CSV table of C-alpha atoms and ligand atoms in Angstrom, one decimal:
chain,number,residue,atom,x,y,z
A,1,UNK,CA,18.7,-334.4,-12.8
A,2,UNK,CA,16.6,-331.1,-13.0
A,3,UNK,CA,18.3,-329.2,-10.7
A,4,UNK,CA,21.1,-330.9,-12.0
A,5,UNK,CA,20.7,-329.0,-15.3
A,6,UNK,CA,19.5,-326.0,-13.5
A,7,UNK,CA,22.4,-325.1,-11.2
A,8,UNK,CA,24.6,-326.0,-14.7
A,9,UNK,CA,22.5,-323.4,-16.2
A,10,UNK,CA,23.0,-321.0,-13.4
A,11,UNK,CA,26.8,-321.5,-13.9
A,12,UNK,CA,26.8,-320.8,-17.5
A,13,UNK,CA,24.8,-317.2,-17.1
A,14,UNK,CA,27.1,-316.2,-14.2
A,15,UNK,CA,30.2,-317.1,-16.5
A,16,UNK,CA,28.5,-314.8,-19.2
A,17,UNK,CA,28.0,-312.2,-17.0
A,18,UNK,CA,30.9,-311.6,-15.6
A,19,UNK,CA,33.0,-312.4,-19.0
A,20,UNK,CA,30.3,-309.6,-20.5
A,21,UNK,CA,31.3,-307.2,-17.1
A,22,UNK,CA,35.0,-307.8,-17.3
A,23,UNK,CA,35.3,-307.1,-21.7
A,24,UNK,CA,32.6,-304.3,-21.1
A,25,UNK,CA,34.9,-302.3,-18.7
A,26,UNK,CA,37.8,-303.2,-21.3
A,27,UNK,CA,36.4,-301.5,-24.2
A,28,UNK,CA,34.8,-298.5,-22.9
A,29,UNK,CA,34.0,-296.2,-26.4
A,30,UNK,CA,33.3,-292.8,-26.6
A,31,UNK,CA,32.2,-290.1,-28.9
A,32,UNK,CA,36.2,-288.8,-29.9
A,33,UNK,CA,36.5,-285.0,-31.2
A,34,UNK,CA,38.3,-284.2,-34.3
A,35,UNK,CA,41.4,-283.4,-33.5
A,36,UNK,CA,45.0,-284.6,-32.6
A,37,UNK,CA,45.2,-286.4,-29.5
A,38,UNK,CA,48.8,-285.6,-27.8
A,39,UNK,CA,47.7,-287.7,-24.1
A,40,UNK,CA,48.0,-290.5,-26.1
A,41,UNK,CA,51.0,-292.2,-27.6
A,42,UNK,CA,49.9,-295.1,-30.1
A,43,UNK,CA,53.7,-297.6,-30.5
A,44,UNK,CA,54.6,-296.5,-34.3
A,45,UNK,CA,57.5,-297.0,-37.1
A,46,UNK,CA,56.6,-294.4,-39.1
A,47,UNK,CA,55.7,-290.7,-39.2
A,48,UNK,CA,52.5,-291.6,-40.6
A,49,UNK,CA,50.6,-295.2,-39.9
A,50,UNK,CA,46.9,-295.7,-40.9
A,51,UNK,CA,44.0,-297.4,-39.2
A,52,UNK,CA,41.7,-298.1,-42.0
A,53,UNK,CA,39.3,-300.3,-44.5
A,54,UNK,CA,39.0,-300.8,-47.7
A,55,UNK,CA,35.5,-299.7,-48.2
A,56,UNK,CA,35.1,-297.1,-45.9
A,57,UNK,CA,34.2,-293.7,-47.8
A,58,UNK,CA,36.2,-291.7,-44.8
A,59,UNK,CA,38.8,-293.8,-44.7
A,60,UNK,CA,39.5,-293.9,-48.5
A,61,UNK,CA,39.3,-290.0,-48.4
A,62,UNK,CA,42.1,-290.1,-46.4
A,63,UNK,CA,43.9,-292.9,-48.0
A,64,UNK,CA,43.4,-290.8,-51.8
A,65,UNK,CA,44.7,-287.7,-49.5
A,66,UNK,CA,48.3,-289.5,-49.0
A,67,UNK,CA,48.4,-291.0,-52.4
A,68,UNK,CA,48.0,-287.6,-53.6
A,69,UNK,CA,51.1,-285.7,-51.5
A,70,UNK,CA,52.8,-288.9,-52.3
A,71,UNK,CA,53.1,-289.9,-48.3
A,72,UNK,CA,54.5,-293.0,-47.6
A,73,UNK,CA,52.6,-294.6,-44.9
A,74,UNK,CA,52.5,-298.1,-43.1
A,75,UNK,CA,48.4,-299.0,-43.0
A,76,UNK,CA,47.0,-301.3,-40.5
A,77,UNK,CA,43.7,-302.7,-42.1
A,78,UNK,CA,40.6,-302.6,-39.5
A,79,UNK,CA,37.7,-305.0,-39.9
A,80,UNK,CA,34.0,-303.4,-40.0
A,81,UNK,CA,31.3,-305.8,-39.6
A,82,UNK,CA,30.8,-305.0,-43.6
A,83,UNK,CA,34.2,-306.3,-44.2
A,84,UNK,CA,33.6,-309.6,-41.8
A,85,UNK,CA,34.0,-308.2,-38.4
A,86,UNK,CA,33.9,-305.8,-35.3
A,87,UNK,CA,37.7,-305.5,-35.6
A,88,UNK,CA,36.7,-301.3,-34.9
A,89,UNK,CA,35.4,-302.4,-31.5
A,90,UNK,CA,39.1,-304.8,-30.8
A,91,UNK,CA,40.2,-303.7,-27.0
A,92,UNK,CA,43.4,-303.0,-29.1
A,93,UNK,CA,41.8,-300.6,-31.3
A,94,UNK,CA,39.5,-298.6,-28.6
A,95,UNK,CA,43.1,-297.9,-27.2
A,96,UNK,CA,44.0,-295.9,-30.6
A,97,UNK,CA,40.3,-294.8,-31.2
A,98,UNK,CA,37.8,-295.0,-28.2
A,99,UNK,CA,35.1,-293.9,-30.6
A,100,UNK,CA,35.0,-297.6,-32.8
A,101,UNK,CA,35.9,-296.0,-36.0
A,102,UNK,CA,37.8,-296.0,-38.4
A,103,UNK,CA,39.9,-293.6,-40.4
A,104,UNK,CA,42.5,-292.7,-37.1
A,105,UNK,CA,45.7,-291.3,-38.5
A,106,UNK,CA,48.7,-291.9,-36.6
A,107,UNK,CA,51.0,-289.0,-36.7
A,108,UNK,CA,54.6,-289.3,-34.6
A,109,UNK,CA,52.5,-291.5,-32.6
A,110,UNK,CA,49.6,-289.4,-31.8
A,111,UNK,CA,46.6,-290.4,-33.0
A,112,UNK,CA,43.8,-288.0,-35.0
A,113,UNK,CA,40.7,-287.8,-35.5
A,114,UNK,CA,38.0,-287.3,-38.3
A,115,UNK,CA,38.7,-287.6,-41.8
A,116,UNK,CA,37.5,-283.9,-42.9
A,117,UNK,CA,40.1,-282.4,-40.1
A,118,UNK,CA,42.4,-285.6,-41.1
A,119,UNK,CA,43.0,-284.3,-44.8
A,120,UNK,CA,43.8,-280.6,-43.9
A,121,UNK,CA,45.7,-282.0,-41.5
A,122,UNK,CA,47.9,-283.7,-44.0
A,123,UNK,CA,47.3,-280.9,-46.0
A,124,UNK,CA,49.4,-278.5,-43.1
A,125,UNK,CA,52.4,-281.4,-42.8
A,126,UNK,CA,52.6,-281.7,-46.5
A,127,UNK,CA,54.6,-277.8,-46.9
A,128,UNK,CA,57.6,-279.8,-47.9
A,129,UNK,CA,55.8,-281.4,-51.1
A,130,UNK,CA,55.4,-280.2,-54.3
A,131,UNK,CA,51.9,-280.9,-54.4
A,132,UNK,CA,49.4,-277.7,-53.1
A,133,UNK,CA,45.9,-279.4,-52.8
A,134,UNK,CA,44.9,-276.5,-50.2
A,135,UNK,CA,44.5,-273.0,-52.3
A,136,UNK,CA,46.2,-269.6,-50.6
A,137,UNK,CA,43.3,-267.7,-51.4
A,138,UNK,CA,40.7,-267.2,-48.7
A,139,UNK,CA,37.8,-267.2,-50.6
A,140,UNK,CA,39.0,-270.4,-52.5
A,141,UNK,CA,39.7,-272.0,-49.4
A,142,UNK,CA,36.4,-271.5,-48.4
A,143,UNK,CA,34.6,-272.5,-50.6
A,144,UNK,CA,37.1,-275.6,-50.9
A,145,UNK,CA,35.7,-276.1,-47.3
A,146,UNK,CA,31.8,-276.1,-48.4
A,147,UNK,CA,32.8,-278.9,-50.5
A,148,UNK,CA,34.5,-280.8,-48.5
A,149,UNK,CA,31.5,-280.7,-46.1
A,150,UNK,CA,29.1,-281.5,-48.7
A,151,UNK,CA,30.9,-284.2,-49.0
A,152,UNK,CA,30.9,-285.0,-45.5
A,153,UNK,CA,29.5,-287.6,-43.3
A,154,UNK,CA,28.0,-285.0,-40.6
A,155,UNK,CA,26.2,-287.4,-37.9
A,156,UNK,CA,25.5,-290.8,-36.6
A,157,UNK,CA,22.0,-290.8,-37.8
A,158,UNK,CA,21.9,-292.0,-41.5
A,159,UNK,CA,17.6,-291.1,-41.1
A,160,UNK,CA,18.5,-287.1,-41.4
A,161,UNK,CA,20.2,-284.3,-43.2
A,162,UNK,CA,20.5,-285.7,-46.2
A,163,UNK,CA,19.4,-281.6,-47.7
A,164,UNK,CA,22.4,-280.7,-45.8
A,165,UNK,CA,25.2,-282.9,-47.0
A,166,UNK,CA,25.5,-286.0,-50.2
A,167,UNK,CA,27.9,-287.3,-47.8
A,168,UNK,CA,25.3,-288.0,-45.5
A,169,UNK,CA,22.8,-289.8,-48.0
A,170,UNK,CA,25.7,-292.3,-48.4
A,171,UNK,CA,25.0,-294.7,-45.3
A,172,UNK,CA,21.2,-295.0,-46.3
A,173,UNK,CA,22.2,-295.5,-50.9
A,174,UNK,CA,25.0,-297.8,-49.5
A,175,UNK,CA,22.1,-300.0,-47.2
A,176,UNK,CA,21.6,-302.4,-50.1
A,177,UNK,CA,25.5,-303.6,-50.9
A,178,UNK,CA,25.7,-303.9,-46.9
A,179,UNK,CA,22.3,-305.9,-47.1
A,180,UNK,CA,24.2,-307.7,-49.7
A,181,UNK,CA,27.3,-308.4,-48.5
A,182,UNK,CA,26.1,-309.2,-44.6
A,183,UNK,CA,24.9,-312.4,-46.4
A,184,UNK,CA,28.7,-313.6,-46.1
A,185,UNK,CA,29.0,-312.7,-43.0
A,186,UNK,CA,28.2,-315.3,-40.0
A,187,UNK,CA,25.5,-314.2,-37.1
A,188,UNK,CA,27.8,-314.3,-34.7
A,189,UNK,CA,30.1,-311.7,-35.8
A,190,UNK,CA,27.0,-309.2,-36.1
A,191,UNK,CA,26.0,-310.3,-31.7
A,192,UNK,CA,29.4,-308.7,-30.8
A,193,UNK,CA,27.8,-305.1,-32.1
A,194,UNK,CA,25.2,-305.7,-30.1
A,195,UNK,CA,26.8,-306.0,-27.0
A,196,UNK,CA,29.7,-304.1,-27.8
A,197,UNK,CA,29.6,-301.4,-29.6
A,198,UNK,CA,28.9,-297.7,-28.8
A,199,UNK,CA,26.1,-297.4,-31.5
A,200,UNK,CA,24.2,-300.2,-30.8
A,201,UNK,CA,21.2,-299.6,-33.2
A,202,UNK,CA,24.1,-299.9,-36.3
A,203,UNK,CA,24.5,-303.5,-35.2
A,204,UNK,CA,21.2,-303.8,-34.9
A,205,UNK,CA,20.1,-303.3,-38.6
A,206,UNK,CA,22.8,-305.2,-39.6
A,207,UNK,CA,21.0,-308.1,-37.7
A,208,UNK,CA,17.5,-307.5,-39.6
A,209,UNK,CA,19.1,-307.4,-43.0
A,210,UNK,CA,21.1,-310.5,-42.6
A,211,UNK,CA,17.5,-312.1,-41.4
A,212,UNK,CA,15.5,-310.3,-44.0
A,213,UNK,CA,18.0,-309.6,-47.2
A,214,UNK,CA,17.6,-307.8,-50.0
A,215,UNK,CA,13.7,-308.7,-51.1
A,216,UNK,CA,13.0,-308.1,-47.2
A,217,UNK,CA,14.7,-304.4,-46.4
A,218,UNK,CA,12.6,-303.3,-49.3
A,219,UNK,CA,9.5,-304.3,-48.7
A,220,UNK,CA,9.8,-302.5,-45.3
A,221,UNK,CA,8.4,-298.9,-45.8
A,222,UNK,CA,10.4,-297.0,-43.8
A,223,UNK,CA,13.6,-298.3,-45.2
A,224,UNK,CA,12.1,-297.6,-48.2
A,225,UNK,CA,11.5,-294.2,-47.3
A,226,UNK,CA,15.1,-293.2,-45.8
A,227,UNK,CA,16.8,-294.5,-48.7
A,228,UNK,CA,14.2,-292.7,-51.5
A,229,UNK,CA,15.1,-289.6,-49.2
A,230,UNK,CA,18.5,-290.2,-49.6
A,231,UNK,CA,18.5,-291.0,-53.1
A,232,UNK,CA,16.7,-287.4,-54.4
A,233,UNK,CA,18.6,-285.0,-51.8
A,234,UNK,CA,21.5,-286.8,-53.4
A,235,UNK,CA,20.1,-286.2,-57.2
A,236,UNK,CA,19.7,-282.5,-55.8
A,237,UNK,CA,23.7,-282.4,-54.6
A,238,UNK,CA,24.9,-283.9,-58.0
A,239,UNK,CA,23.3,-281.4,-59.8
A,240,UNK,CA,24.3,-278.3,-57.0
A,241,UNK,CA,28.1,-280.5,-58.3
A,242,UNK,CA,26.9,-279.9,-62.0
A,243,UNK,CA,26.3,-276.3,-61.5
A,244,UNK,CA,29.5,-275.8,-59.7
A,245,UNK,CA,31.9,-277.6,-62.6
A,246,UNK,CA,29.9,-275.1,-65.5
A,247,UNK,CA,30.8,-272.1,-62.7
A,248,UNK,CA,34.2,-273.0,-62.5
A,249,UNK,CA,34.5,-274.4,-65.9
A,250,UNK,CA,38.1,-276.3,-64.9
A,251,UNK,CA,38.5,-279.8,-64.8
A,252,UNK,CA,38.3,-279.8,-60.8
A,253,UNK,CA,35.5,-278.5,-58.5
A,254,UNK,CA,37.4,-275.5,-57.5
A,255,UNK,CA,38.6,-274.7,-61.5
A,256,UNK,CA,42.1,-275.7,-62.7
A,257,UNK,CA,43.6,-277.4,-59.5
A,258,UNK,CA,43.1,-280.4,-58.0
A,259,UNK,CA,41.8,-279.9,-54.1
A,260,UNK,CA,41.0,-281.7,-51.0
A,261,UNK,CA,37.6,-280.9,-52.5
A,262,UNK,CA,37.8,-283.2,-55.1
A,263,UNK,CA,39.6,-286.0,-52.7
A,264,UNK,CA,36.5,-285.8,-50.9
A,265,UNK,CA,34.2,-286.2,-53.5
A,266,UNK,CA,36.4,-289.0,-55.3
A,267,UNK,CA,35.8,-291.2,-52.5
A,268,UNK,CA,31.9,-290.2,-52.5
A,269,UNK,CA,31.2,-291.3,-56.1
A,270,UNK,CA,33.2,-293.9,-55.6
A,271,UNK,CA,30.9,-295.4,-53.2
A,272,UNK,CA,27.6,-294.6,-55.6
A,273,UNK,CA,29.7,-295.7,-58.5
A,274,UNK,CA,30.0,-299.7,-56.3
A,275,UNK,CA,26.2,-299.6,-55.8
A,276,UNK,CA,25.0,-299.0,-58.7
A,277,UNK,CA,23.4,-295.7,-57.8
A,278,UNK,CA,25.4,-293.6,-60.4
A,279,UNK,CA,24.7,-295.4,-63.5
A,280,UNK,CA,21.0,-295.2,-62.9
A,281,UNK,CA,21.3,-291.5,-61.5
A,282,UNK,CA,23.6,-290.1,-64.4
A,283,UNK,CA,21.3,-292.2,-66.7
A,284,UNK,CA,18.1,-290.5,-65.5
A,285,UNK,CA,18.8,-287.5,-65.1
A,286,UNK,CA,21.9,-286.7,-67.5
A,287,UNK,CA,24.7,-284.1,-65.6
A,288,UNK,CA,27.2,-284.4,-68.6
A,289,UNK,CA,29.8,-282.2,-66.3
A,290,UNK,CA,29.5,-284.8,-63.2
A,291,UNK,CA,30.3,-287.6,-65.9
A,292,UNK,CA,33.3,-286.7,-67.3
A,293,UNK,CA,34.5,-285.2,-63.8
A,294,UNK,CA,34.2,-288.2,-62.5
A,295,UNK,CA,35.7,-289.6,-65.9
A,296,UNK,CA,39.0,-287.2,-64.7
A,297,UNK,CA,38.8,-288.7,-61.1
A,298,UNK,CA,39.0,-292.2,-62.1
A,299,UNK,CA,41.8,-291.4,-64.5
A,300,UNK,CA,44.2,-290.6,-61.4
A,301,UNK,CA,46.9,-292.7,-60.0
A,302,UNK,CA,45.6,-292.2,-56.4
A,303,UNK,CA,42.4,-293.9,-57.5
A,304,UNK,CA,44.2,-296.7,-58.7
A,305,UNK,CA,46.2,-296.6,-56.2
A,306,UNK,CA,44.1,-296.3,-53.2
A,307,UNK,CA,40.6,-297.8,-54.9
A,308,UNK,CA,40.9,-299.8,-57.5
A,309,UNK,CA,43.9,-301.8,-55.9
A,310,UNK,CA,42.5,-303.0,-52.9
A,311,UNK,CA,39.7,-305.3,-53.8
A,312,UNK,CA,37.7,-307.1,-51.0
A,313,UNK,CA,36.0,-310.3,-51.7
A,314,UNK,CA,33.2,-309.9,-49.7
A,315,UNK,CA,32.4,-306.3,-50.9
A,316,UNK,CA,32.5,-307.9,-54.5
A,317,UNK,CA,30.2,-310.3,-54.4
A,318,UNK,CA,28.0,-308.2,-52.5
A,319,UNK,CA,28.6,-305.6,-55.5
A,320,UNK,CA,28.0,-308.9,-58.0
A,321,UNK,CA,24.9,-310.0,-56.2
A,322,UNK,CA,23.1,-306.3,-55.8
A,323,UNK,CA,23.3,-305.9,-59.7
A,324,UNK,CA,21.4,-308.9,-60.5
A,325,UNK,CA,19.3,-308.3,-57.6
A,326,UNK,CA,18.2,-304.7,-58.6
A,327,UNK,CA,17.2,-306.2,-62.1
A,328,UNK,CA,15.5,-309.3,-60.5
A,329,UNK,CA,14.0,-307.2,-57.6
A,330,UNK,CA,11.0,-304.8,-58.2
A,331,UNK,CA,11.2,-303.1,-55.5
A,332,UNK,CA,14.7,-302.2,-55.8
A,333,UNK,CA,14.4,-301.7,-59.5
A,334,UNK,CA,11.7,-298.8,-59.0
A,335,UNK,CA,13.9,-297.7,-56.2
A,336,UNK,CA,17.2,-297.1,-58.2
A,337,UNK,CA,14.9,-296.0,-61.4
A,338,UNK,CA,13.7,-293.4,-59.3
A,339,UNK,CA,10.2,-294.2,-58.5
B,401,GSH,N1,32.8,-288.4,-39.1
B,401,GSH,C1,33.7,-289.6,-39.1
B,401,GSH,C2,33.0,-290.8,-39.5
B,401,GSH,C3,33.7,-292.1,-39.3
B,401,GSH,C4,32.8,-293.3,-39.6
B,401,GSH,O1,31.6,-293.2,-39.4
B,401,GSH,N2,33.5,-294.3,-40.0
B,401,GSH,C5,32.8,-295.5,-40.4
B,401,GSH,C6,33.2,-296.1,-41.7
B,401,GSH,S1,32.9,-294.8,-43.0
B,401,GSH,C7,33.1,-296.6,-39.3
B,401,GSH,O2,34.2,-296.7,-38.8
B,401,GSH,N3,32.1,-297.4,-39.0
B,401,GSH,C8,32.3,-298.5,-38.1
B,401,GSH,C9,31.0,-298.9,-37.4
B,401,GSH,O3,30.1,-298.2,-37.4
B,401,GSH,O4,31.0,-300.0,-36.8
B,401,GSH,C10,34.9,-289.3,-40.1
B,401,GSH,O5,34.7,-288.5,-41.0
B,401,GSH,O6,36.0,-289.8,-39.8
């Protein structure tokens, strides 16, 4: 009976390992550049398709981007373990996007890369349009740029360079909805991360705050301490934002016109606005400018369009369950108070 039960055993590893072997050589990931890539041809019905989620802060940047030049597109939605699964890390989508994420634009069938180099990108095809969100002027175009980049998620490590970009501090201020959310989502789902996908330690956290939840993560210091890192460089780049809107004194960051600049950074206080970081922030700590900016942003048809529209029951009750939590919570009520 016992060897019975061991050679069954032995059976079921050596089916594991080879399934493991055999789906591991079928979605090999890589780091991908920015870029267009022109080796590869993704099947397509329109000029422009989108590979995207609803609450990814890149992929909405590029989503507001189209809305704005008034691009019709046909959008494919792609699953993130915050949205319910590893859909990014499908065999089928490693063959569009071998890096696992999520905005790729499809152009003519070739696929790009990056949302910053995305949105000029559009930016370049969109001569025929009315719409200019790219100014002629060098300078302006510049300094369109440094936004842009401020706005910018600039590396896989959510621990650093918050000084150096608000886009940055947004994985570490957005840990609490996906501590609240991955409440909905089943174990399982999180496992295929782990064995899966390219950054590993992402799936891993995801693990520990679906264990742990939302009075756990903050009673562990150095989560704690990430996200309090995050939270003042990003008090720092909202009021860099404040400084910039009295400069400029239009309604936009670069003065009169609307820009890729303030695409970017629509999509950015979107995602403080959804966890509750900006009420607390502007509350604190006033920036009268950044309010009604982002007053003016929310007032566009491409937020409606591309934001408000597109709902995602998961995200929402996560969003529903991190309010009450951050009142019912000390820890997380000190955190968002700014202590
Ligand atoms: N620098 C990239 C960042 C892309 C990125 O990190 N995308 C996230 C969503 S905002 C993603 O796909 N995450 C999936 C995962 O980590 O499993 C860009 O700007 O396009």
């Amino acid at each position: 009976m016992t060897l019975l039960f061991m050679g069954l055993g032995l059976l079921g590893l050596s089916a594991f390992a080879f399934w493991y072997v055999w789906e591991r050589s079928h979605r090999k990931t890589m780091k991908m550049p920015a870029g267009v890539d022109l080796s590869r041809s993704v099947p397509h019905r329109q000029e422009f398709e989108l590979y995207h989620n609803v609450l990814s802060l890149c992929a909405r940047k590029v989503r507001i981007c189209l809305a704005e030049y008034n691009i019709p597109y046909r959008s494919h939605h792609i699953d993130l373990i915050e949205t319910g699964s590893y859909e990014v890390i499908s065999r089928d989508y490693l063959a569009i996007n071998p890096g696992g994420l999520v905005p790729t634009l499809i152009h003519n069938g070739h696929p790009v890369y990056e949302s910053d180099f995305i949105i000029n990108y559009i930016a370049d095809k969109a001569t025929g349009s009315n719409t200019r969100l790219t100014p002629t002027d060098p300078a302006k175009r510049a300094e369109m740029e440094v936004w842009i980049a401020r706005a910018s998620l600039i590396g896989e490590d959510a621990s650093r360079d918050h000084q150096r970009s608000a886009g940055q501090c947004i994985p570490p201020m957005t840990v609490p909805l996906f501590v609240a959310s991955i409440r909905y989502i089943p174990v399982a789902k999180i496992l295929e991360g782990l064995l899966f996908h390219r950054l590993k330690d992402r799936a891993a956290f995801f693990l520990i705050f679906k264990l742990i939840g939302l009075s756990g993560v903050v009673q562990v210091t150095r989560f704690r301490q990430i996200i309090q890192s995050a939270r003042d460089a990003m008090v720092g780049h909202l009021r860099a934002l404040e400084d910039q809107l009295a400069l400029t004194s239009g309604d936009w960051i670069l003065g009169a016109d609307f820009s890729l600049a303030d695409v970017s950074w629509m999509s950015l206080l979107h995602r403080l606005e959804e966890t509750w970081w900006l009420k607390h922030i502007l509350a604190n700590h006033g920036l009268p400018r950044v309010s009604a900016y982002w007053t003016r942003l929310k007032g566009r048809e491409s937020y409606r369009s591309q934001i408000t529209a597109l709902p995602h029951p998961i995200i929402d009750r996560g969003i529903a369950d991190l309010n009450a939590a951050i009142t019912r919570i000390p820890g997380w009520r000190a955190l968002y108070e700014g202590s």
